[in-house]
mmCIF file with all atom_site columns, C-alpha atoms in Angstrom:
data_model
loop_
_atom_site.group_PDB
_atom_site.id
_atom_site.type_symbol
_atom_site.label_atom_id
_atom_site.label_alt_id
_atom_site.label_comp_id
_atom_site.label_asym_id
_atom_site.label_entity_id
_atom_site.label_seq_id
_atom_site.pdbx_PDB_ins_code
_atom_site.Cartn_x
_atom_site.Cartn_y
_atom_site.Cartn_z
_atom_site.occupancy
_atom_site.B_iso_or_equiv
_atom_site.pdbx_formal_charge
_atom_site.auth_seq_id
_atom_site.auth_comp_id
_atom_site.auth_asym_id
_atom_site.auth_atom_id
_atom_site.pdbx_PDB_model_num
ATOM 1  C CA . MET A 1 1  ? -49.993 -53.777 42.329 1.00 0.00 ? 18  MET A CA 1
ATOM 2  C CA . THR A 1 2  ? -47.462 -53.697 45.113 1.00 0.00 ? 19  THR A CA 1
ATOM 3  C CA . PRO A 1 3  ? -48.063 -52.306 48.572 1.00 0.00 ? 20  PRO A CA 1
ATOM 4  C CA . PHE A 1 4  ? -45.324 -49.561 47.613 1.00 0.00 ? 21  PHE A CA 1
ATOM 5  C CA . LEU A 1 5  ? -47.032 -48.325 44.495 1.00 0.00 ? 22  LEU A CA 1
ATOM 6  C CA . THR A 1 6  ? -50.333 -48.183 46.535 1.00 0.00 ? 23  THR A CA 1
ATOM 7  C CA . MET A 1 7  ? -48.733 -45.997 49.116 1.00 0.00 ? 24  MET A CA 1
ATOM 8  C CA . LEU A 1 8  ? -47.034 -43.857 46.555 1.00 0.00 ? 25  LEU A CA 1
ATOM 9  C CA . GLY A 1 9  ? -50.313 -43.332 44.729 1.00 0.00 ? 26  GLY A CA 1
ATOM 10 C CA . MET A 1 10 ? -52.069 -42.440 48.006 1.00 0.00 ? 27  MET A CA 1
ATOM 11 C CA . TRP A 1 11 ? -49.463 -39.993 48.787 1.00 0.00 ? 28  TRP A CA 1
ATOM 12 C CA . ALA A 1 12 ? -49.475 -38.311 45.441 1.00 0.00 ? 29  ALA A CA 1
ATOM 13 C CA . VAL A 1 13 ? -53.303 -37.597 45.711 1.00 0.00 ? 30  VAL A CA 1
ATOM 14 C CA . THR A 1 14 ? -53.033 -36.516 49.071 1.00 0.00 ? 31  THR A CA 1
ATOM 15 C CA . TRP A 1 15 ? -50.196 -34.200 48.491 1.00 0.00 ? 32  TRP A CA 1
ATOM 16 C CA . ALA A 1 16 ? -51.936 -32.767 45.307 1.00 0.00 ? 33  ALA A CA 1
ATOM 17 C CA . SER A 1 17 ? -55.020 -31.995 46.984 1.00 0.00 ? 34  SER A CA 1
ATOM 18 C CA . ARG A 1 18 ? -53.499 -30.299 49.839 1.00 0.00 ? 35  ARG A CA 1
ATOM 19 C CA . TYR A 1 19 ? -51.283 -28.492 47.687 1.00 0.00 ? 36  TYR A CA 1
ATOM 20 C CA . LEU A 1 20 ? -54.007 -27.222 45.691 1.00 0.00 ? 37  LEU A CA 1
ATOM 21 C CA . GLY A 1 21 ? -56.143 -26.294 48.834 1.00 0.00 ? 38  GLY A CA 1
ATOM 22 C CA . LEU A 1 22 ? -53.312 -24.275 50.447 1.00 0.00 ? 39  LEU A CA 1
ATOM 23 C CA . SER A 1 23 ? -52.274 -22.475 47.205 1.00 0.00 ? 40  SER A CA 1
ATOM 24 C CA . LEU A 1 24 ? -55.731 -20.954 46.802 1.00 0.00 ? 41  LEU A CA 1
ATOM 25 C CA . GLY A 1 25 ? -55.314 -19.119 50.079 1.00 0.00 ? 42  GLY A CA 1
ATOM 26 C CA . GLY A 1 26 ? -55.287 -15.459 48.565 1.00 0.00 ? 43  GLY A CA 1
ATOM 27 C CA . LEU A 1 27 ? -58.309 -16.352 46.201 1.00 0.00 ? 44  LEU A CA 1
ATOM 28 C CA . LYS A 1 28 ? -61.687 -14.449 46.764 1.00 0.00 ? 45  LYS A CA 1
ATOM 29 C CA . LEU A 1 29 ? -64.393 -16.735 46.061 1.00 0.00 ? 46  LEU A CA 1
ATOM 30 C CA . PRO A 1 30 ? -67.883 -15.726 45.416 1.00 0.00 ? 47  PRO A CA 1
ATOM 31 C CA . PRO A 1 31 ? -70.690 -15.438 48.231 1.00 0.00 ? 48  PRO A CA 1
ATOM 32 C CA . PHE A 1 32 ? -72.385 -18.719 46.984 1.00 0.00 ? 49  PHE A CA 1
ATOM 33 C CA . TRP A 1 33 ? -69.256 -20.677 47.527 1.00 0.00 ? 50  TRP A CA 1
ATOM 34 C CA . LEU A 1 34 ? -68.402 -19.161 50.740 1.00 0.00 ? 51  LEU A CA 1
ATOM 35 C CA . ALA A 1 35 ? -71.959 -20.125 52.101 1.00 0.00 ? 52  ALA A CA 1
ATOM 36 C CA . PHE A 1 36 ? -71.483 -23.620 50.343 1.00 0.00 ? 53  PHE A CA 1
ATOM 37 C CA . LEU A 1 37 ? -68.131 -24.189 52.166 1.00 0.00 ? 54  LEU A CA 1
ATOM 38 C CA . ARG A 1 38 ? -69.628 -23.222 55.472 1.00 0.00 ? 55  ARG A CA 1
ATOM 39 C CA . PHE A 1 39 ? -71.280 -26.567 55.817 1.00 0.00 ? 56  PHE A CA 1
ATOM 40 C CA . VAL A 1 40 ? -68.502 -28.901 54.792 1.00 0.00 ? 57  VAL A CA 1
ATOM 41 C CA . PRO A 1 41 ? -67.309 -29.400 58.542 1.00 0.00 ? 58  PRO A CA 1
ATOM 42 C CA . ILE A 1 42 ? -70.717 -30.601 59.732 1.00 0.00 ? 59  ILE A CA 1
ATOM 43 C CA . SER A 1 43 ? -71.245 -32.673 56.575 1.00 0.00 ? 60  SER A CA 1
ATOM 44 C CA . VAL A 1 44 ? -67.962 -34.466 56.973 1.00 0.00 ? 61  VAL A CA 1
ATOM 45 C CA . PHE A 1 45 ? -68.753 -35.085 60.763 1.00 0.00 ? 62  PHE A CA 1
ATOM 46 C CA . ALA A 1 46 ? -72.117 -36.577 60.137 1.00 0.00 ? 63  ALA A CA 1
ATOM 47 C CA . ALA A 1 47 ? -70.643 -38.769 57.178 1.00 0.00 ? 64  ALA A CA 1
ATOM 48 C CA . LEU A 1 48 ? -68.377 -40.100 59.787 1.00 0.00 ? 65  LEU A CA 1
ATOM 49 C CA . VAL A 1 49 ? -70.831 -40.796 62.576 1.00 0.00 ? 66  VAL A CA 1
ATOM 50 C CA . VAL A 1 50 ? -74.181 -41.808 61.016 1.00 0.00 ? 67  VAL A CA 1
ATOM 51 C CA . PRO A 1 51 ? -72.911 -45.194 59.303 1.00 0.00 ? 68  PRO A CA 1
ATOM 52 C CA . ASP A 1 52 ? -71.413 -46.131 62.478 1.00 0.00 ? 69  ASP A CA 1
ATOM 53 C CA . LEU A 1 53 ? -74.665 -45.349 64.360 1.00 0.00 ? 70  LEU A CA 1
ATOM 54 C CA . ALA A 1 54 ? -76.954 -47.806 62.303 1.00 0.00 ? 71  ALA A CA 1
ATOM 55 C CA . SER A 1 55 ? -74.556 -50.957 62.569 1.00 0.00 ? 72  SER A CA 1
ATOM 56 C CA . ALA A 1 56 ? -73.722 -50.779 66.250 1.00 0.00 ? 73  ALA A CA 1
ATOM 57 C CA . PRO A 1 57 ? -75.030 -53.475 68.692 1.00 0.00 ? 74  PRO A CA 1
ATOM 58 C CA . ASP A 1 58 ? -75.779 -50.476 71.045 1.00 0.00 ? 75  ASP A CA 1
ATOM 59 C CA . ALA A 1 59 ? -77.264 -48.322 68.519 1.00 0.00 ? 76  ALA A CA 1
ATOM 60 C CA . VAL A 1 60 ? -79.793 -46.759 70.578 1.00 0.00 ? 77  VAL A CA 1
ATOM 61 C CA . ARG A 1 61 ? -77.063 -45.693 73.132 1.00 0.00 ? 78  ARG A CA 1
ATOM 62 C CA . ARG A 1 62 ? -75.149 -44.290 70.460 1.00 0.00 ? 79  ARG A CA 1
ATOM 63 C CA . ALA A 1 63 ? -78.189 -42.552 68.857 1.00 0.00 ? 80  ALA A CA 1
ATOM 64 C CA . LEU A 1 64 ? -79.013 -40.866 72.023 1.00 0.00 ? 81  LEU A CA 1
ATOM 65 C CA . ALA A 1 65 ? -75.630 -39.520 72.607 1.00 0.00 ? 82  ALA A CA 1
ATOM 66 C CA . ALA A 1 66 ? -75.525 -38.192 68.918 1.00 0.00 ? 83  ALA A CA 1
ATOM 67 C CA . VAL A 1 67 ? -78.493 -36.459 69.465 1.00 0.00 ? 84  VAL A CA 1
ATOM 68 C CA . LEU A 1 68 ? -77.101 -34.959 72.779 1.00 0.00 ? 85  LEU A CA 1
ATOM 69 C CA . ALA A 1 69 ? -74.044 -33.986 70.759 1.00 0.00 ? 86  ALA A CA 1
ATOM 70 C CA . GLY A 1 70 ? -76.101 -32.286 68.301 1.00 0.00 ? 87  GLY A CA 1
ATOM 71 C CA . LEU A 1 71 ? -77.962 -30.292 70.491 1.00 0.00 ? 88  LEU A CA 1
ATOM 72 C CA . LEU A 1 72 ? -74.824 -29.167 72.283 1.00 0.00 ? 89  LEU A CA 1
ATOM 73 C CA . MET A 1 73 ? -73.223 -28.133 69.069 1.00 0.00 ? 90  MET A CA 1
ATOM 74 C CA . TRP A 1 74 ? -76.374 -26.354 67.803 1.00 0.00 ? 91  TRP A CA 1
ATOM 75 C CA . ARG A 1 75 ? -76.768 -24.317 70.979 1.00 0.00 ? 92  ARG A CA 1
ATOM 76 C CA . THR A 1 76 ? -73.048 -23.464 71.573 1.00 0.00 ? 93  THR A CA 1
ATOM 77 C CA . ARG A 1 77 ? -71.713 -23.401 67.952 1.00 0.00 ? 94  ARG A CA 1
ATOM 78 C CA . GLN A 1 78 ? -68.514 -25.301 69.348 1.00 0.00 ? 95  GLN A CA 1
ATOM 79 C CA . LEU A 1 79 ? -67.702 -28.582 67.821 1.00 0.00 ? 96  LEU A CA 1
ATOM 80 C CA . ALA A 1 80 ? -65.508 -29.443 70.924 1.00 0.00 ? 97  ALA A CA 1
ATOM 81 C CA . VAL A 1 81 ? -68.387 -29.100 73.378 1.00 0.00 ? 98  VAL A CA 1
ATOM 82 C CA . GLY A 1 82 ? -70.459 -31.337 71.099 1.00 0.00 ? 99  GLY A CA 1
ATOM 83 C CA . ILE A 1 83 ? -67.958 -34.110 71.015 1.00 0.00 ? 100 ILE A CA 1
ATOM 84 C CA . LEU A 1 84 ? -67.220 -33.950 74.686 1.00 0.00 ? 101 LEU A CA 1
ATOM 85 C CA . GLY A 1 85 ? -70.909 -33.868 75.439 1.00 0.00 ? 102 GLY A CA 1
ATOM 86 C CA . GLY A 1 86 ? -71.699 -36.667 73.186 1.00 0.00 ? 103 GLY A CA 1
ATOM 87 C CA . PHE A 1 87 ? -68.913 -39.062 74.670 1.00 0.00 ? 104 PHE A CA 1
ATOM 88 C CA . GLY A 1 88 ? -70.275 -37.953 78.412 1.00 0.00 ? 105 GLY A CA 1
ATOM 89 C CA . GLY A 1 89 ? -73.719 -38.709 77.420 1.00 0.00 ? 106 GLY A CA 1
ATOM 90 C CA . TYR A 1 90 ? -72.416 -42.060 76.060 1.00 0.00 ? 107 TYR A CA 1
ATOM 91 C CA . TRP A 1 91 ? -70.731 -42.856 79.123 1.00 0.00 ? 108 TRP A CA 1
ATOM 92 C CA . VAL A 1 92 ? -73.690 -41.949 81.436 1.00 0.00 ? 109 VAL A CA 1
ATOM 93 C CA . LEU A 1 93 ? -75.931 -43.792 79.385 1.00 0.00 ? 110 LEU A CA 1
ATOM 94 C CA . ARG A 1 94 ? -73.853 -46.685 79.569 1.00 0.00 ? 111 ARG A CA 1
ATOM 95 C CA . TRP A 1 95 ? -73.302 -46.565 83.242 1.00 0.00 ? 112 TRP A CA 1
ATOM 96 C CA . LEU A 1 96 ? -77.177 -46.557 83.695 1.00 0.00 ? 113 LEU A CA 1
ATOM 97 C CA . GLY A 1 97 ? -77.521 -49.409 81.579 1.00 0.00 ? 114 GLY A CA 1
ATOM 98 C CA . ILE A 1 98 ? -79.778 -47.671 78.824 1.00 0.00 ? 115 ILE A CA 1
ATOM 99 C CA . GLY A 1 99 ? -79.629 -48.645 75.207 1.00 0.00 ? 116 GLY A CA 1
#
């Protein structure tokens, strides 16, 4: 398969999924699906972060920073606060030579 056909296929799948998602804007979902979709952002965030934690040479430092980020997000309910706090915690632990 050529790179052009691969990119064309990736574009088609991305466009179709976004179009379908945006076209459902006026749809009223049942309470079950509203409750289910409430957990999607944190699930995606965890799916992106957890595999990187286990395979890194500084896994202990990253795990401690991830715990700090999780606690901050839990207390403040703000994703940006958790991300910035996790980065800050990582840099402080790195500066202190921990992990």
